[in-house]
Amino acid sequence: MNETYNNAKDLICNVMLYIVLFLYIYGKRLSALHEKKHYSIYFSAAAVFSCYILSYFSLFLVGNPTNISRMFPVIFSLFFIIIAVCLTSYQKIVLTLKTNADQEILITRYEAERAYYEDVEKSLNDISSLRHDFRNHLLVLDSYAQKGDLENLKTYIAKLNKGLTDIKLIKSQSSLVSAILNAKSNVCREKKILFTAKCTFPYISISDFHLITILGNLLDNAITAASKISDGQIILSIRQVDSYLEICCENNHAEKIRKKNEQFLTTKEGDHIFHGIGIKNIKKSVNELNGTIDIKYTDNTFTVNVFVPNYR
């Protein structure tokens, strides 16, 4: 029936409920990250142990009334500090793990896309080489035709067909930009999207990592939106404006633009590994380059304007 003990007991119960709620919320975040480390178990044990010691000392003080007025505030303050430090550390670890997970995803995507674009660039070089030598190929075909050598003529034509394509190459002063644009142009062709790209810049001084993040995500988002309507269209412009590179991407769409806490919500299905990265990481890369980004949209158009420093 000791009033001090009852007050201490109520306080301890409230603290324990807060700890349980805290660990539950951040434990779910850890689970979402698929972490194998047992951070939640370690911190739960530390919190329970602290509460147990706190409870024990409260009983000890009740049994020694002369010590209550002098020791009770000190003991409580000490263990509340311990609990606060544990919970704060736990929160920072969870946030750090989440940041690392996002970074790993971005790096994985960068490496995958870089390898893909290198393959595309090699294919484009092969096509360019084939077109460059086309006059010589015509001479060979003419020679076979004049000799009446139909067998070799058919064989040679078959070889040429393997290398020829109806792709209209998009060329620029950057091999990586050309590879990205031609790769996305192929996707647009498959999805029946009209894709127009105009490049007027002398060079690119932006890192490949940031270039793939910005340009790749801009076009991925535009393709996702434009593919959901029958007359999908994407207009891309990359040009040098003074010492800045301007990247402007405009597409039409039919879906309602969704935002939450000033963040755009993805409408993509599947690709859960990269789910929701798009606009967020474009903004992150632009900020790291000390650039600016402007997003405008109407009921049927969505436009992103990016300005980033581009000088040697």
Short mmCIF file of C-alpha atoms in Angstrom, two decimals, residues 43-45 91 182 206 214 287 292-293 302:
data_model
loop_
_atom_site.label_atom_id
_atom_site.label_comp_id
_atom_site.label_asym_id
_atom_site.label_seq_id
_atom_site.Cartn_x
_atom_site.Cartn_y
_atom_site.Cartn_z
CA PHE A 43 17.40 -4.42 -27.68
CA SER A 44 14.28 -6.12 -26.33
CA ALA A 45 16.45 -8.05 -23.88
CA GLN A 91 16.21 3.73 -33.97
CA ASN A 182 18.14 3.60 -78.07
CA ILE A 206 28.02 14.09 -65.16
CA ILE A 214 18.23 10.49 -63.67
CA ASN A 287 20.48 17.42 -55.19
CA THR A 292 17.24 21.74 -59.66
CA ILE A 293 14.17 19.75 -60.65
CA PHE A 302 3.41 15.00 -66.97
#
